[in-house]
Short mmCIF file of C-alpha atoms in Angstrom, two decimals:
data_model
loop_
_atom_site.label_atom_id
_atom_site.label_comp_id
_atom_site.label_asym_id
_atom_site.label_seq_id
_atom_site.Cartn_x
_atom_site.Cartn_y
_atom_site.Cartn_z
CA UNK A 776 90.85 74.73 103.89
CA UNK A 777 91.33 70.92 103.87
CA UNK A 778 88.03 70.50 102.02
CA UNK A 779 89.09 73.07 99.44
CA UNK A 780 92.37 71.21 98.85
CA UNK A 781 90.48 67.92 98.54
CA UNK A 782 88.01 69.33 96.03
CA UNK A 783 90.83 70.91 94.05
CA UNK A 784 92.65 67.57 93.95
CA UNK A 785 89.54 66.01 92.40
CA UNK A 786 89.30 68.68 89.71
CA UNK A 787 90.65 68.06 86.21
CA UNK A 788 94.18 69.45 85.87
CA UNK A 789 93.20 71.99 83.22
CA UNK A 790 90.56 73.46 85.59
CA UNK A 791 93.10 73.68 88.42
CA UNK A 792 95.53 75.47 86.12
CA UNK A 793 92.84 77.93 85.01
CA UNK A 794 91.91 78.69 88.64
CA UNK A 795 95.56 79.39 89.51
CA UNK A 796 95.97 81.69 86.53
CA UNK A 797 92.88 83.65 87.59
CA UNK A 798 94.21 84.32 91.10
CA UNK A 799 94.90 87.91 91.97
CA UNK A 800 98.63 88.68 91.37
CA UNK A 801 98.88 90.53 94.69
CA UNK A 802 97.59 87.46 96.53
CA UNK A 803 100.08 85.24 94.73
CA UNK A 804 102.98 87.63 95.38
CA UNK A 805 102.24 88.01 99.09
CA UNK A 806 101.86 84.25 99.52
CA UNK A 807 105.37 83.81 98.14
CA UNK A 808 106.70 85.84 101.08
CA UNK A 809 105.94 82.89 103.37
CA UNK A 810 108.25 80.50 101.53
CA UNK A 811 111.42 79.42 103.27
CA UNK A 812 113.65 80.89 100.55
CA UNK A 813 111.85 84.24 100.40
CA UNK A 814 114.04 87.35 100.43
CA UNK A 815 111.21 89.45 101.81
CA UNK A 816 110.70 91.40 98.57
CA UNK A 817 107.17 91.84 97.27
CA UNK A 818 107.36 91.83 93.46
CA UNK A 819 104.48 93.41 91.58
CA UNK A 820 103.66 94.96 88.23
CA UNK A 821 101.02 97.51 87.32
CA UNK A 822 98.67 96.06 89.96
CA UNK A 823 100.68 97.90 92.63
CA UNK A 824 99.31 101.20 91.31
CA UNK A 825 95.67 100.11 91.10
CA UNK A 826 93.03 101.76 93.24
CA UNK A 827 92.26 98.49 95.05
CA UNK A 828 95.87 97.59 95.87
CA UNK A 829 95.98 96.14 99.36
CA UNK A 830 98.09 93.56 101.16
CA UNK A 831 96.63 91.27 103.82
CA UNK A 832 97.56 92.45 107.31
CA UNK A 833 99.27 89.16 108.21
CA UNK A 834 101.86 89.77 105.47
CA UNK A 835 102.69 93.41 106.22
CA UNK A 836 105.49 92.75 108.72
CA UNK A 837 107.13 90.23 106.39
CA UNK A 838 107.71 92.75 103.59
CA UNK A 839 111.24 94.17 103.72
CA UNK A 840 111.35 95.31 100.12
CA UNK A 841 109.02 96.25 97.28
CA UNK A 842 109.76 95.91 93.56
CA UNK A 843 107.23 97.47 91.16
CA UNK A 844 107.28 98.17 87.45
CA UNK A 845 104.72 100.07 85.43
CA UNK A 846 104.80 101.85 82.03
CA UNK A 847 103.41 105.08 83.45
CA UNK A 848 102.45 106.39 86.90
CA UNK A 849 100.52 109.61 87.51
CA UNK A 850 99.28 109.14 91.09
CA UNK A 851 101.27 107.79 94.04
CA UNK A 852 98.97 108.61 96.95
CA UNK A 853 97.34 105.17 97.17
CA UNK A 854 100.65 103.34 96.92
CA UNK A 855 102.14 105.65 99.56
CA UNK A 856 99.37 104.74 101.99
CA UNK A 857 99.98 101.03 101.44
CA UNK A 858 103.74 101.40 101.92
CA UNK A 859 103.34 103.28 105.20
CA UNK A 860 101.56 100.18 106.54
CA UNK A 861 104.64 98.03 105.80
CA UNK A 862 106.57 98.70 109.01
CA UNK A 863 109.61 96.57 108.01
CA UNK A 864 110.01 98.14 104.56
CA UNK A 865 113.60 99.22 103.87
CA UNK A 866 114.08 98.73 100.13
CA UNK A 867 112.28 100.15 97.07
CA UNK A 868 112.91 99.20 93.44
CA UNK A 869 110.97 101.13 90.81
CA UNK A 870 113.51 100.61 88.01
CA UNK A 871 111.90 100.83 84.58
CA UNK A 872 108.81 102.68 85.81
CA UNK A 873 108.00 105.99 84.15
CA UNK A 874 106.85 108.61 86.64
CA UNK A 875 104.80 111.59 85.53
CA UNK A 876 104.43 113.03 89.01
CA UNK A 877 106.73 114.32 91.74
CA UNK A 878 108.38 111.47 93.65
CA UNK A 879 109.90 113.40 96.52
CA UNK A 880 107.04 115.65 97.58
CA UNK A 881 104.54 113.63 99.62
CA UNK A 882 105.83 110.18 98.57
CA UNK A 883 109.46 109.46 99.44
CA UNK A 884 109.20 111.93 102.30
CA UNK A 885 106.65 109.62 103.95
CA UNK A 886 109.27 106.96 104.73
CA UNK A 887 112.64 108.44 103.74
CA UNK A 888 114.22 107.69 107.14
CA UNK A 889 113.41 103.97 106.79
CA UNK A 890 114.97 103.26 103.41
CA UNK A 891 118.31 101.46 103.11
CA UNK A 892 118.22 100.84 99.35
CA UNK A 893 116.46 102.85 96.64
CA UNK A 894 116.51 102.00 92.93
CA UNK A 895 115.04 104.61 90.56
CA UNK A 896 117.03 103.67 87.46
CA UNK A 897 115.55 103.98 83.96
CA UNK A 898 112.55 105.98 85.19
CA UNK A 899 113.01 108.94 82.81
CA UNK A 900 113.29 111.21 85.87
CA UNK A 901 113.84 114.93 85.46
CA UNK A 902 115.24 117.19 88.19
CA UNK A 903 111.80 118.57 89.01
CA UNK A 904 110.43 115.12 89.91
CA UNK A 905 112.93 114.82 92.78
CA UNK A 906 112.43 118.29 94.24
CA UNK A 907 110.74 118.67 97.62
CA UNK A 908 109.71 121.68 99.69
CA UNK A 909 110.43 119.63 102.81
CA UNK A 910 114.01 118.42 103.09
CA UNK A 911 114.32 114.68 102.51
CA UNK A 912 116.49 112.92 105.08
CA UNK A 913 117.69 109.47 104.04
CA UNK A 914 119.50 108.89 107.31
CA UNK A 915 119.77 105.11 106.81
CA UNK A 916 120.23 104.99 103.03
CA UNK A 917 123.27 102.95 101.95
CA UNK A 918 122.63 102.39 98.24
CA UNK A 919 121.04 104.77 95.70
CA UNK A 920 120.65 104.08 91.97
CA UNK A 921 119.55 107.03 89.81
CA UNK A 922 121.19 105.85 86.60
CA UNK A 923 119.68 106.15 83.10
CA UNK A 924 117.45 109.14 83.79
CA UNK A 925 117.35 112.75 82.58
CA UNK A 926 118.97 114.48 85.54
CA UNK A 927 121.11 117.55 84.88
CA UNK A 928 122.44 117.85 88.43
CA UNK A 929 122.97 115.81 91.56
CA UNK A 930 119.75 115.85 93.64
CA UNK A 931 119.81 118.07 96.73
CA UNK A 932 119.30 115.19 99.15
CA UNK A 933 122.58 113.49 98.12
CA UNK A 934 124.98 115.01 100.65
CA UNK A 935 126.53 114.31 104.05
CA UNK A 936 123.70 115.91 106.01
CA UNK A 937 120.72 114.29 104.31
CA UNK A 938 122.32 110.95 103.39
CA UNK A 939 125.02 110.45 106.05
CA UNK A 940 125.42 106.68 105.51
CA UNK A 941 125.39 106.53 101.69
CA UNK A 942 128.07 104.16 100.36
CA UNK A 943 126.98 103.31 96.80
CA UNK A 944 125.77 105.97 94.36
CA UNK A 945 125.08 105.52 90.65
CA UNK A 946 124.32 108.57 88.50
CA UNK A 947 125.46 106.98 85.23
CA UNK A 948 123.78 107.79 81.91
CA UNK A 949 122.29 111.15 82.87
CA UNK A 950 122.98 114.68 81.65
CA UNK A 951 124.88 116.00 84.67
CA UNK A 952 127.37 118.77 83.89
CA UNK A 953 128.67 119.79 87.32
CA UNK A 954 129.98 117.74 90.22
CA UNK A 955 130.78 119.75 93.35
CA UNK A 956 132.21 118.55 96.70
CA UNK A 957 129.14 119.74 98.61
CA UNK A 958 126.93 117.53 96.40
CA UNK A 959 128.39 114.29 97.75
CA UNK A 960 128.59 112.47 101.09
CA UNK A 961 132.12 113.19 102.27
CA UNK A 962 132.85 110.46 104.80
CA UNK A 963 130.93 107.38 103.69
CA UNK A 964 130.84 107.15 99.87
CA UNK A 965 132.78 104.11 98.61
CA UNK A 966 131.42 103.51 95.11
CA UNK A 967 130.59 106.39 92.75
CA UNK A 968 129.50 105.94 89.12
CA UNK A 969 129.05 109.13 87.08
CA UNK A 970 129.96 107.60 83.74
CA UNK A 971 128.22 108.67 80.52
CA UNK A 972 127.23 112.15 81.66
CA UNK A 973 128.22 115.61 80.39
CA UNK A 974 130.77 116.40 83.06
CA UNK A 975 133.46 118.90 82.09
CA UNK A 976 135.94 118.72 84.95
CA UNK A 977 139.35 120.27 85.19
CA UNK A 978 142.13 118.52 87.09
CA UNK A 979 141.56 120.86 90.03
CA UNK A 980 137.81 120.21 90.07
CA UNK A 981 138.35 116.49 90.04
CA UNK A 982 140.95 116.67 92.80
CA UNK A 983 138.45 118.56 94.97
CA UNK A 984 135.82 115.88 94.42
CA UNK A 985 138.20 113.03 95.22
CA UNK A 986 140.17 114.59 98.07
CA UNK A 987 137.47 116.62 99.79
CA UNK A 988 134.22 114.79 99.09
CA UNK A 989 135.19 111.15 98.73
CA UNK A 990 137.58 110.30 101.54
CA UNK A 991 136.54 106.62 101.63
CA UNK A 992 136.15 106.17 97.87
CA UNK A 993 137.38 102.83 96.52
CA UNK A 994 135.66 102.84 93.10
CA UNK A 995 135.13 105.83 90.77
CA UNK A 996 133.76 105.51 87.23
CA UNK A 997 134.19 108.62 85.03
CA UNK A 998 133.99 106.99 81.62
CA UNK A 999 132.60 108.96 78.68
CA UNK A 1000 132.88 112.42 80.21
CA UNK A 1001 135.04 115.40 79.30
CA UNK A 1002 137.90 115.02 81.78
CA UNK A 1003 141.03 116.99 80.94
CA UNK A 1004 143.39 115.06 83.23
CA UNK A 1005 143.20 112.61 86.11
CA UNK A 1006 145.12 113.95 89.13
CA UNK A 1007 147.89 111.77 90.55
#
């Protein structure tokens, strides 16, 4: 290693720069996890969905979060296998990634109980991509972002039984028409954003949501929906 550093120091600067630019992005990203100011998040682009995606074993326990972005994803099996190896993983951010395959079935279900934060905003998700034959149980999930997708209803796993610790939920900029008490965590939800949907709620419906489903609610965003009247 010392010899390599010495030889590199003797190389012309333009050659050193070229060598750095040619380094594998996964290697560079995992190396950054060892810095003193690292937040433990592995940040990758399309390389995360490549067939040869692999993280060195010495880095696996350091990864607490993964942030990936890709224009289009059709197969998640390889990435799932890599994520299972990351025993400290508790946060996933796929915002801006377009999925053309089911996320829940066989992917999220592989580590649903471990996740604390999940960001699936701007992924062009439809209801069918979040459906699972096996019930997802996000027993440790605190924050969920499903904004700017194509959902027409609240996913089945967003309730008190399957997400008993959920505090922050964003469903903004979807196509949701109905919001029922049983669709929401009743005792933990503190921040709910359902703005810019197609909700058509009567005063009674809204009272049920607030009084029955959201006992701990401190922030509620209903902007740009069809709300007849806000209950006092």
